[in-house]
Amino acid sequence: MQRPAVADASAETDASAISASLADPDRFTAIYDRYAAMLYRYAYQRMGPEFADDVVAETFLAAFRGRASYDLDRPDARPWLFGILTREIATHHRRERARYRALAGATHHTGHDDSPAETVAARVAAGAARGALAAALADLSADDRDVLLLVAWGQLSYDEVAGALGIPSGTVGSRLNRARRKVRKALGTFDPTKEDQ
């Protein structure tokens, strides 16, 4: 007896995986497999390691429960998932803000570099910008911070951010402009990408 052919899950669009999961809930694992690491990195940057796992788990639980309302005309589920994740992070808003306040006072570097000279250079650059950047992020409104970080860390386009947050693309642009202006002002003339500071 020959087994029925199984479609290659990696070739399947997000919309078709979500649609298939309505009849076979196990098919939703394709969405988890594709995006869990990406969402975790984003949540880790915003919330820190102590809350990232929780908000990502809550995001996928909400996505699974709400999959019947997913717009199947959208083949890419990233904006939808980032929208859910952003709402989950909003429920932890005080924790996120406290994290940025704590980072604003921190000046140590925890990364691993190849040589002692690179370590020193990285610590100097990171220490000089970290406090000001974290303070600027903490001082942004939640709406402006969401847009800025979805573009910078989530690597979403304006249209994807608009879809994720349910706002017009023009609003994304104005919030992003306002957030960037405030962050630039907080950093002053310091540019961590230039070595001759």
Short mmCIF file of C-alpha atoms in Angstrom, two decimals, residues 132-133 136-137 139-141 143-158 161 169-190:
data_model
loop_
_atom_site.label_atom_id
_atom_site.label_comp_id
_atom_site.label_asym_id
_atom_site.label_seq_id
_atom_site.Cartn_x
_atom_site.Cartn_y
_atom_site.Cartn_z
CA ALA A 132 21.39 57.31 26.28
CA LEU A 133 19.66 54.92 23.90
CA ALA A 136 15.45 57.48 24.96
CA LEU A 137 13.52 54.22 24.40
CA ASP A 139 10.92 57.99 27.29
CA LEU A 140 9.16 57.24 23.99
CA SER A 141 5.42 56.72 24.05
CA ASP A 143 2.99 53.69 20.28
CA ASP A 144 6.17 55.38 18.99
CA ARG A 145 8.41 52.72 20.58
CA ASP A 146 6.37 49.90 19.02
CA VAL A 147 6.73 51.38 15.52
CA LEU A 148 10.45 52.15 15.91
CA LEU A 149 11.31 48.69 17.23
CA LEU A 150 9.14 46.79 14.75
CA VAL A 151 11.08 48.54 11.97
CA ALA A 152 14.53 48.38 13.60
CA TRP A 153 14.46 45.03 15.37
CA GLY A 154 11.52 43.26 13.73
CA GLN A 155 12.72 44.37 10.28
CA LEU A 156 9.17 44.97 9.09
CA SER A 157 8.32 47.39 6.28
CA TYR A 158 6.01 50.39 6.88
CA VAL A 161 4.00 47.55 10.64
CA SER A 169 0.97 53.57 6.79
CA GLY A 170 1.08 57.37 7.13
CA THR A 171 0.73 57.01 10.89
CA VAL A 172 3.63 54.55 10.86
CA GLY A 173 5.75 57.13 9.06
CA SER A 174 4.89 59.96 11.43
CA ARG A 175 5.43 57.85 14.55
CA LEU A 176 8.73 56.57 13.17
CA ASN A 177 9.89 60.10 12.35
CA ARG A 178 8.98 61.32 15.83
CA ALA A 179 10.71 58.36 17.51
CA ARG A 180 13.86 58.69 15.41
CA ARG A 181 14.03 62.42 16.14
CA LYS A 182 13.81 61.80 19.89
CA VAL A 183 16.43 59.04 19.80
CA ARG A 184 18.81 61.18 17.70
CA LYS A 185 18.37 64.04 20.17
CA ALA A 186 19.09 61.71 23.11
CA LEU A 187 22.25 60.40 21.43
CA GLY A 188 23.43 63.91 20.57
CA THR A 189 26.43 63.91 18.26
CA PHE A 190 27.53 60.42 19.32
#
